[in-house]
PDB file of C-alpha atoms and ligand atoms in Angstrom:
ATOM      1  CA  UNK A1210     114.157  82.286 111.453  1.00 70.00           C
ATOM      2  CA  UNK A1211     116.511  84.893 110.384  1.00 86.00           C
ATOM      3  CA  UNK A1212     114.476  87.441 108.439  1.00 89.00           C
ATOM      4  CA  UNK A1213     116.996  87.886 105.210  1.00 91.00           C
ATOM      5  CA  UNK A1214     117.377  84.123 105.165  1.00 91.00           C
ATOM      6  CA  UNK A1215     113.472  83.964 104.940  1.00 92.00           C
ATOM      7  CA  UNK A1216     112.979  86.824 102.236  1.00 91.00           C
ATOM      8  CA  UNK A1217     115.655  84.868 100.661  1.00 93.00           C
ATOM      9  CA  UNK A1218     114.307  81.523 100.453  1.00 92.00           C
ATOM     10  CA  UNK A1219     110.697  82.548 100.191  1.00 91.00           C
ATOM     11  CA  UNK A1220     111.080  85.223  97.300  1.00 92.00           C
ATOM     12  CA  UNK A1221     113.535  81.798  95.224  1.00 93.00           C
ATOM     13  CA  UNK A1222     110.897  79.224  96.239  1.00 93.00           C
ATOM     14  CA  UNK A1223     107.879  81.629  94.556  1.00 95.00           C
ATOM     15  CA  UNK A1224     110.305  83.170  91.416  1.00 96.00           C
ATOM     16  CA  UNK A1225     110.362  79.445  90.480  1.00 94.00           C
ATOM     17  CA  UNK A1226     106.669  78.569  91.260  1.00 94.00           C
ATOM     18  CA  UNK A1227     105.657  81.571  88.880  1.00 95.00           C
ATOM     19  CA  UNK A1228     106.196  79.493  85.789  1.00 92.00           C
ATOM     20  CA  UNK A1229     103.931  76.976  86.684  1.00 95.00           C
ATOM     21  CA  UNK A1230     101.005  78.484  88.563  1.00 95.00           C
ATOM     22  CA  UNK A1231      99.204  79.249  85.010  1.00 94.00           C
ATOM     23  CA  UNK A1232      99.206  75.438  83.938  1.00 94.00           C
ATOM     24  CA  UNK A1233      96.353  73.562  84.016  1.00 93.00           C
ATOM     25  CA  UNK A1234      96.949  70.414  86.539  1.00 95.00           C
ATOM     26  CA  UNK A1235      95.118  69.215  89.656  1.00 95.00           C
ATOM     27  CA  UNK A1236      96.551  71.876  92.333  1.00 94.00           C
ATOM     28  CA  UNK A1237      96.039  74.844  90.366  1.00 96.00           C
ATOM     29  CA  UNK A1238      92.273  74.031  89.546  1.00 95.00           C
ATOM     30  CA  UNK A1239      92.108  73.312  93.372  1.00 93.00           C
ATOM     31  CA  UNK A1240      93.756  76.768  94.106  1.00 95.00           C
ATOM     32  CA  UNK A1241      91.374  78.566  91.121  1.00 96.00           C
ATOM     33  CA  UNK A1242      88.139  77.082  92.931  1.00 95.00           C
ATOM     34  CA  UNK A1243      88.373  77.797  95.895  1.00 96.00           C
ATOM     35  CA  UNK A1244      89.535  81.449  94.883  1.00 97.00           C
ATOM     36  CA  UNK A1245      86.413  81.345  92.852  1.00 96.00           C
ATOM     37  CA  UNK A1246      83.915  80.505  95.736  1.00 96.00           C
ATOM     38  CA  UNK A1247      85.497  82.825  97.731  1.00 97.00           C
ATOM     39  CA  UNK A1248      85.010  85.501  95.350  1.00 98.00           C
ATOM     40  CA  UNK A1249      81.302  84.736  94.823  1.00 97.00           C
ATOM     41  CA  UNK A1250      81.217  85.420  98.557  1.00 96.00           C
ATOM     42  CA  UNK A1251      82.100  89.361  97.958  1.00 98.00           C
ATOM     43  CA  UNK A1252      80.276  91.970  98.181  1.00 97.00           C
ATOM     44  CA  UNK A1253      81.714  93.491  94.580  1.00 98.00           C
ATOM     45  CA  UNK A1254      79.718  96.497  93.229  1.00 98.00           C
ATOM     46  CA  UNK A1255      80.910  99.052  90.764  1.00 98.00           C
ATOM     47  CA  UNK A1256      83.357 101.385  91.879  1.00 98.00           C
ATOM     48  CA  UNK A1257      84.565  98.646  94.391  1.00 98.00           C
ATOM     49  CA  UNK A1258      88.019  98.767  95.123  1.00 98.00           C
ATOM     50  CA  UNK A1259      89.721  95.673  95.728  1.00 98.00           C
ATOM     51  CA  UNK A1260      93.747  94.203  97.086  1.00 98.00           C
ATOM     52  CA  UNK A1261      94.606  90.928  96.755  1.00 99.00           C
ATOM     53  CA  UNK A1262      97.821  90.161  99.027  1.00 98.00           C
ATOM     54  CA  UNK A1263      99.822  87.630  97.767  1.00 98.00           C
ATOM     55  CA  UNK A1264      98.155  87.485  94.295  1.00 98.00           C
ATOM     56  CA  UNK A1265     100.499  85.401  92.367  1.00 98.00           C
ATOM     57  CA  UNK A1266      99.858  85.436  88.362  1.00 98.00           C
ATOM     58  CA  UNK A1267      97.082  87.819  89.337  1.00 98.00           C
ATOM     59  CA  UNK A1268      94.386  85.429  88.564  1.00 98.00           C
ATOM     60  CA  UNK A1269      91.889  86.508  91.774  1.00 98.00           C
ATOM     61  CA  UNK A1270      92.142  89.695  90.655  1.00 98.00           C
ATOM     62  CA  UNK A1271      90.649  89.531  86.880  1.00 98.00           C
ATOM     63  CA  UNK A1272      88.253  87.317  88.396  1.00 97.00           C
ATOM     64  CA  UNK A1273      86.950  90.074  90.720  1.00 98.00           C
ATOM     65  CA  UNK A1274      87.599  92.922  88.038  1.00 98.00           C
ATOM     66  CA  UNK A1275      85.186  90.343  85.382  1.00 97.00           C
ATOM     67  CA  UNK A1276      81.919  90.853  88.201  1.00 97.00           C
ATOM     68  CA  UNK A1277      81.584  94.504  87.418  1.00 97.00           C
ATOM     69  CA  UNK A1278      83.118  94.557  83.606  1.00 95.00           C
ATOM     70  CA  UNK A1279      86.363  96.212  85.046  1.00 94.00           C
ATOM     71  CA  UNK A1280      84.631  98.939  86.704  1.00 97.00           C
ATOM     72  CA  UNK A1281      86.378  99.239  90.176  1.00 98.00           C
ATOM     73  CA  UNK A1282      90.066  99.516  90.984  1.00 98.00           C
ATOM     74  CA  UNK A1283      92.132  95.922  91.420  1.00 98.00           C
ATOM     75  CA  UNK A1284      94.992  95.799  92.891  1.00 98.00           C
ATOM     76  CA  UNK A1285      97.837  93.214  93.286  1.00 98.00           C
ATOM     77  CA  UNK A1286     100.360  92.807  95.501  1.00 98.00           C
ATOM     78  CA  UNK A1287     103.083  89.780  95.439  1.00 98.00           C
ATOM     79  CA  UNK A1288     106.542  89.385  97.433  1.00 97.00           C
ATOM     80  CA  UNK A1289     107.847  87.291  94.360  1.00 97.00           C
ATOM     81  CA  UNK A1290     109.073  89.639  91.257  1.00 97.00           C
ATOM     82  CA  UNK A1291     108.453  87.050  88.246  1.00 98.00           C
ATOM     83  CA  UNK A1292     104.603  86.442  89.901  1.00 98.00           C
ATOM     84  CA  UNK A1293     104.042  89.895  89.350  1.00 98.00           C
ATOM     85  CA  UNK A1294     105.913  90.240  85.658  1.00 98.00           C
ATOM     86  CA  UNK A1295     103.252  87.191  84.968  1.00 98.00           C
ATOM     87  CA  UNK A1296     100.632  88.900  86.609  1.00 98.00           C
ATOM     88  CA  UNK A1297     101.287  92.042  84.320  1.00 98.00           C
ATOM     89  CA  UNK A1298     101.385  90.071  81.158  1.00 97.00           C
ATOM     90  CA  UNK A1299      98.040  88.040  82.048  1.00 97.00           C
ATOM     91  CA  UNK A1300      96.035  91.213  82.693  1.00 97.00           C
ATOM     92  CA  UNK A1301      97.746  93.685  79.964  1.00 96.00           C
ATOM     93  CA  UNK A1302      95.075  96.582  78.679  1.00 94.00           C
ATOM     94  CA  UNK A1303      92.969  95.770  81.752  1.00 95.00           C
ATOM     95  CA  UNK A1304      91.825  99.230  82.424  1.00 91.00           C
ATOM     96  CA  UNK A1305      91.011  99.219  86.490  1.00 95.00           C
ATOM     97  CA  UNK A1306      93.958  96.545  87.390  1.00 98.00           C
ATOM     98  CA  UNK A1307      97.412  97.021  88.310  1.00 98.00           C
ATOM     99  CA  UNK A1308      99.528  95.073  90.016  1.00 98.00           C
ATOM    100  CA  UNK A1309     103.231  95.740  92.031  1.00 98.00           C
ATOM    101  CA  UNK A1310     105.909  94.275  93.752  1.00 98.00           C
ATOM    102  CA  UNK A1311     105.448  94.222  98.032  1.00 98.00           C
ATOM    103  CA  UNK A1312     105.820  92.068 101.242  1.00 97.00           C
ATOM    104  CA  UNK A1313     102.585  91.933 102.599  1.00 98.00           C
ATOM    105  CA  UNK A1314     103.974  93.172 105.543  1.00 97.00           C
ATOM    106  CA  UNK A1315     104.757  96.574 104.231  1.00 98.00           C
ATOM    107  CA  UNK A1316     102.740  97.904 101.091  1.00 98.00           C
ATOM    108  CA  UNK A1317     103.507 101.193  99.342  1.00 98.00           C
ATOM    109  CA  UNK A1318      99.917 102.228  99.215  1.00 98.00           C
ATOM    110  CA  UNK A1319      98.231 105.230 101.454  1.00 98.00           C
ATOM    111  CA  UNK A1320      95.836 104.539 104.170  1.00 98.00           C
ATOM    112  CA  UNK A1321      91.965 104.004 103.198  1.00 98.00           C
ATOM    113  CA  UNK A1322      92.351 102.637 100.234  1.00 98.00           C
ATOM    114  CA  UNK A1323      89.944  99.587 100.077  1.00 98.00           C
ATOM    115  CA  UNK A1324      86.686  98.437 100.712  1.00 98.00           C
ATOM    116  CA  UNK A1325      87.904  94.415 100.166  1.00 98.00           C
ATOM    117  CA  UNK A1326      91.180  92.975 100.684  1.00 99.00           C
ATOM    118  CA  UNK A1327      91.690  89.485 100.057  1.00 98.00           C
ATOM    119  CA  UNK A1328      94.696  87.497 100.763  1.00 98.00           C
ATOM    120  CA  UNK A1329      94.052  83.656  99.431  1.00 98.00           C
ATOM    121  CA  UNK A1330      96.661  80.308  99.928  1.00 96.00           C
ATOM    122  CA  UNK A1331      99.065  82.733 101.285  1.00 97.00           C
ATOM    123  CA  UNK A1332      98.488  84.263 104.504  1.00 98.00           C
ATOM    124  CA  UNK A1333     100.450  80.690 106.248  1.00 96.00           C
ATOM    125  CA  UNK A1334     104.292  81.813 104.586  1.00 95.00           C
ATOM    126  CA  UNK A1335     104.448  85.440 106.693  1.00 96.00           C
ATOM    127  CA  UNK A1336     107.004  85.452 108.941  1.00 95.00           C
ATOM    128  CA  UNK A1337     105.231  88.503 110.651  1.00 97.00           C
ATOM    129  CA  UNK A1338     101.807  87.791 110.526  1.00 98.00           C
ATOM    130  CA  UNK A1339     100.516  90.833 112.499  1.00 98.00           C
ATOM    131  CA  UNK A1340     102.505  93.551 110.431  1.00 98.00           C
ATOM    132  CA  UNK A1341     100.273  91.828 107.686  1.00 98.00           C
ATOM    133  CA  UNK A1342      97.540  92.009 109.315  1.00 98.00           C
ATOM    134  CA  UNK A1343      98.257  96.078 110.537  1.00 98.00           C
ATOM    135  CA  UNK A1344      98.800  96.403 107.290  1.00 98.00           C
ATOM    136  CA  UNK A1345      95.509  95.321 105.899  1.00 98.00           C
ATOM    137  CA  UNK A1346      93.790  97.544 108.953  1.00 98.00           C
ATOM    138  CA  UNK A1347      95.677 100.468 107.497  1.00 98.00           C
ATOM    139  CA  UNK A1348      94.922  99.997 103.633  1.00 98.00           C
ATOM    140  CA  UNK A1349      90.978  98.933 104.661  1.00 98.00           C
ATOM    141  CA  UNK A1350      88.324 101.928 104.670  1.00 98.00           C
ATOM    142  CA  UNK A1351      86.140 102.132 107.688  1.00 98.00           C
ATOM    143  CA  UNK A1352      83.351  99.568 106.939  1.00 98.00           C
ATOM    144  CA  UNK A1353      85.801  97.965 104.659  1.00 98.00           C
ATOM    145  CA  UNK A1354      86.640  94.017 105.092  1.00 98.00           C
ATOM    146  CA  UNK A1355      89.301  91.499 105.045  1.00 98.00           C
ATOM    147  CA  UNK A1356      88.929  88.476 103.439  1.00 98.00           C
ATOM    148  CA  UNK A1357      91.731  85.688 104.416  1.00 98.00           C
ATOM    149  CA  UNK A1358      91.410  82.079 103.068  1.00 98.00           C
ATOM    150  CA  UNK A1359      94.027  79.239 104.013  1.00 97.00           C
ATOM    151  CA  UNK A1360      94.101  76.227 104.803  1.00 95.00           C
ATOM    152  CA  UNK A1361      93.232  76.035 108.555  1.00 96.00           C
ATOM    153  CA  UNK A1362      94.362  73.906 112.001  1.00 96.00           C
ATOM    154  CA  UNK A1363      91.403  73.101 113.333  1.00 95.00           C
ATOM    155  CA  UNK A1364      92.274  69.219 112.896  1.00 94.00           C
ATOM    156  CA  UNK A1365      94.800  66.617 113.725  1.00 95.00           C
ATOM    157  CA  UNK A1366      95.710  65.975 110.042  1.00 94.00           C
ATOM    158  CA  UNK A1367      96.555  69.734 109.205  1.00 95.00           C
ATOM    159  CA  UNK A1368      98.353  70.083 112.358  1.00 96.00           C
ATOM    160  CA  UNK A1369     100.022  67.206 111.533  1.00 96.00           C
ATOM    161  CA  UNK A1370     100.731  68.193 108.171  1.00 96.00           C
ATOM    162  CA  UNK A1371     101.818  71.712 109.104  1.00 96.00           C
ATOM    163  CA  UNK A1372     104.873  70.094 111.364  1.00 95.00           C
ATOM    164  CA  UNK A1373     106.027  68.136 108.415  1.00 96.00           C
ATOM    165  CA  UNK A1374     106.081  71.242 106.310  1.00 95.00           C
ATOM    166  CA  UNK A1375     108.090  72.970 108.531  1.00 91.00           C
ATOM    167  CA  UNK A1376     110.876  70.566 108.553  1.00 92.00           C
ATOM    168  CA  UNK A1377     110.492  69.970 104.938  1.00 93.00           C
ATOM    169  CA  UNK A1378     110.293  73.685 103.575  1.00 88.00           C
ATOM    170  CA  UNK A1379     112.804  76.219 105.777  1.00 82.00           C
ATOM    171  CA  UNK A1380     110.853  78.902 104.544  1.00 82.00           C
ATOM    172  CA  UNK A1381     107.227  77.728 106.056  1.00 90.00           C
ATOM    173  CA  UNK A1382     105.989  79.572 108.884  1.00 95.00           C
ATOM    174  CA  UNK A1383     102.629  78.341 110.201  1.00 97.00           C
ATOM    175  CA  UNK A1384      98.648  77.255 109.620  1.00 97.00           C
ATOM    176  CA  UNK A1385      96.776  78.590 112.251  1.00 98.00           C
ATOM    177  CA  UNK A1386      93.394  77.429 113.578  1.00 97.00           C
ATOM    178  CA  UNK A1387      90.457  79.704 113.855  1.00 97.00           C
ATOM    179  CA  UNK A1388      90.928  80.424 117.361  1.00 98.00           C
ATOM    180  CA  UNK A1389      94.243  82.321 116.462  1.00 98.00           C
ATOM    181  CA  UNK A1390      92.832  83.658 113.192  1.00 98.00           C
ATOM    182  CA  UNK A1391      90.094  84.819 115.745  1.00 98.00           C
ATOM    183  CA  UNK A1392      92.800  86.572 118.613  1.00 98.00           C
ATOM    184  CA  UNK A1393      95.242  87.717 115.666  1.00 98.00           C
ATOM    185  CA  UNK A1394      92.481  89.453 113.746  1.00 98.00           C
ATOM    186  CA  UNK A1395      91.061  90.920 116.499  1.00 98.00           C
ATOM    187  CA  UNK A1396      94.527  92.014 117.769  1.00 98.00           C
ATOM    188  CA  UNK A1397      95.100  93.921 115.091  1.00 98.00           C
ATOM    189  CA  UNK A1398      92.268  96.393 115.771  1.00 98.00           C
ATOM    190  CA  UNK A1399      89.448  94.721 113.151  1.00 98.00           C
ATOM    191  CA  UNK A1400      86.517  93.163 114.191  1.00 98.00           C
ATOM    192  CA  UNK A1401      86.708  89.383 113.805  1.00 98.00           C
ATOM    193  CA  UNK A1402      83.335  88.403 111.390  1.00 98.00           C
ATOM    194  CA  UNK A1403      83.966  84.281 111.704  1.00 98.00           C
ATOM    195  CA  UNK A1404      84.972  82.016 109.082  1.00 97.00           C
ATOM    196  CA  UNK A1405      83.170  80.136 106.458  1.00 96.00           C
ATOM    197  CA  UNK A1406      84.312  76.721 105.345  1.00 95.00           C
ATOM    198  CA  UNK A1407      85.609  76.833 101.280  1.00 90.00           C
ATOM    199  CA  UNK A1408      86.944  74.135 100.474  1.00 78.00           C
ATOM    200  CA  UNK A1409      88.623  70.742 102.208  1.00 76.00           C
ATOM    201  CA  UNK A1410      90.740  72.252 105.270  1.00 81.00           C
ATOM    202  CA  UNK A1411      90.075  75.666 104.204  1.00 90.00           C
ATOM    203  CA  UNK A1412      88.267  77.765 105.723  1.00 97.00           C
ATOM    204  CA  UNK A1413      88.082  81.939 104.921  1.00 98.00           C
ATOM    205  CA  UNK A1414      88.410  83.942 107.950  1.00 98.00           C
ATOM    206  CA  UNK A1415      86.891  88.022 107.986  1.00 98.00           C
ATOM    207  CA  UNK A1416      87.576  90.913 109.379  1.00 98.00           C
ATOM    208  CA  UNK A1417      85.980  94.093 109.515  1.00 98.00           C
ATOM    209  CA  UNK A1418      87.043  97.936 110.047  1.00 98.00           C
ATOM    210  CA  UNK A1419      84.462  99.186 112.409  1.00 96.00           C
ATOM    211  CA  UNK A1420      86.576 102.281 113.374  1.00 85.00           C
TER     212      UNK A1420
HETATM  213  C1  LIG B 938     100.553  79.404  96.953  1.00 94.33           C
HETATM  214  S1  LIG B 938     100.813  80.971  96.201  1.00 94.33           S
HETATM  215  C2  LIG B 938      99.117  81.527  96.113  1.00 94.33           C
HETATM  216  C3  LIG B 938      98.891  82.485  94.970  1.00 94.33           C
HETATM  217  C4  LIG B 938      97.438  82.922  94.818  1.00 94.33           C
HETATM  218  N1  LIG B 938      97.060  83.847  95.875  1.00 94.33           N
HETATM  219  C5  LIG B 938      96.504  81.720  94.824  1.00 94.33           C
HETATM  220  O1  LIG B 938      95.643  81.600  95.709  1.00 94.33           O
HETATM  221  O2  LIG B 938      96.635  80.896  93.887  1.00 94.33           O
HETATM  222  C6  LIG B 938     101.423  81.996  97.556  1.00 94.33           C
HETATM  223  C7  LIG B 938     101.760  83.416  97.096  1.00 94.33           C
HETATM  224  O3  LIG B 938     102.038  84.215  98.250  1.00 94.33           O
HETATM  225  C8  LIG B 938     103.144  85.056  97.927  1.00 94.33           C
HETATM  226  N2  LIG B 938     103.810  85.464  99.170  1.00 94.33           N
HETATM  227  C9  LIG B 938     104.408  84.668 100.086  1.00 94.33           C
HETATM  228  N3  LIG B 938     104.893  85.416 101.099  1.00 94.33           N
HETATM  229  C10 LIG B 938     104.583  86.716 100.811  1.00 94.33           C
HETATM  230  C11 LIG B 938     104.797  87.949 101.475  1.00 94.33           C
HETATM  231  N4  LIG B 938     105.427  88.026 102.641  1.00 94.33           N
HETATM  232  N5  LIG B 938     104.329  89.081 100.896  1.00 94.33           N
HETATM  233  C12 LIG B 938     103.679  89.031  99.699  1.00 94.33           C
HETATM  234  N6  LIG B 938     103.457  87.892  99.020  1.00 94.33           N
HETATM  235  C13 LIG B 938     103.892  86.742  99.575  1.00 94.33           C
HETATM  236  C14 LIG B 938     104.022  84.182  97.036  1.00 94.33           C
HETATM  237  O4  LIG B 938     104.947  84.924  96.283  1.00 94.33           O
HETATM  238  C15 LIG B 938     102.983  83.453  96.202  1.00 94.33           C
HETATM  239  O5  LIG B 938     102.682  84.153  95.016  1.00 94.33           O
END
């Protein structure tokens, strides 16, 4: 797809999600869980520092910044403009967490920066998934790891599912299955650490910066 078209459609389709990803219903307790587990899974000490990509209302990210009282750095990035106002709102006075506007594909932030980046129910709507992933290479420290959990093709239903998504929402791209997690990861100079299953169809897929 045309890449304005995309940053178009994609940035409209998440402005007008922003509203509701706060409420409490049935998707966004499944979306808060299995960001929960996930972050149980860190390895968050004080001083950490820590990117979610894709953060939404920034809800991963006061999670995180809660295991160590606020003392780390927590970052949040988000394509959409209004999840990032909400973010900003949510987590006013937080000493320790910002969050800005970015395409995970290109984030103003220098090299080095992190020791965890996580990127959760998000990773599937990048049109270029390798700048994303050359991207979290480049903000990772050395020893530093990536932490990606979406929903995953490894069966007939999701790959099923993930064809009528893309005829039903222009602005999907694609679920991959954890052998292309495995090759993309790998590709993009990080050391591929396997996957763990989260939740139903979900699986978190790591990365580590050995060089
Ligand atoms: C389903 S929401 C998930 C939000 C949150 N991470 C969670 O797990 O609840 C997907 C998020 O990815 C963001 N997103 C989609 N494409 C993006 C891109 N290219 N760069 C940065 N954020 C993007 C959307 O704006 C949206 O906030």
């Amino acid at each position: 797809m045309d890449e304005l078209k995309h940053k178009t459609l994609n940035e409209q389709k998440w402005d007008r999600w922003a509203e509701g990803l706060d409420a409490k219903n049935r998707r966004n307790d499944y979306l808060r869980k299995a960001q929960h587990n996930l972050i149980a899974l860190l390895p968050i000490k004080e001083g950490v520092s820590l990117l979610d990509i894709g953060c939404g209302t920034g809800w991963a990210v006061g999670d995180a910044a809660k295991v160590v009282g606020d003392k780390g750095t927590f970052y949040g990035v988000d394509m959409s403009a209004k999840m990032i106002d909400k973010a900003k709102e949510n987590y006013q006075g937080r000493p320790g967490i910002q969050f800005m506007q970015a395409n995970a594909e290109s984030i103003p932030l220098a090299d080095d920066m992190f020791d965890i980046i996580i990127c959760t129910h998000s990773f599937h709507h990048y049109l270029h998934p390798d700048k994303a992933l050359s991207e979290m290479n480049r903000l990772l420290r050395k020893g530093g790891r990536v932490y990606i959990l979406d929903p995953t093709a490894d069966s007939r239903i999701i790959r099923f599912a993930d064809r009528i998504i893309r005829v039903l929402e222009p602005a999907h791209v694609k679920i991959y299955s954890t052998a292309e997690f495995h090759f993309m990861i790998s590709r993009s100079g990080l050391r591929y650490g396997g996957c763990r299953v989260i939740g139903s169809n979900q699986k978190v897929h790591m990365g580590e910066k050995v060089y």
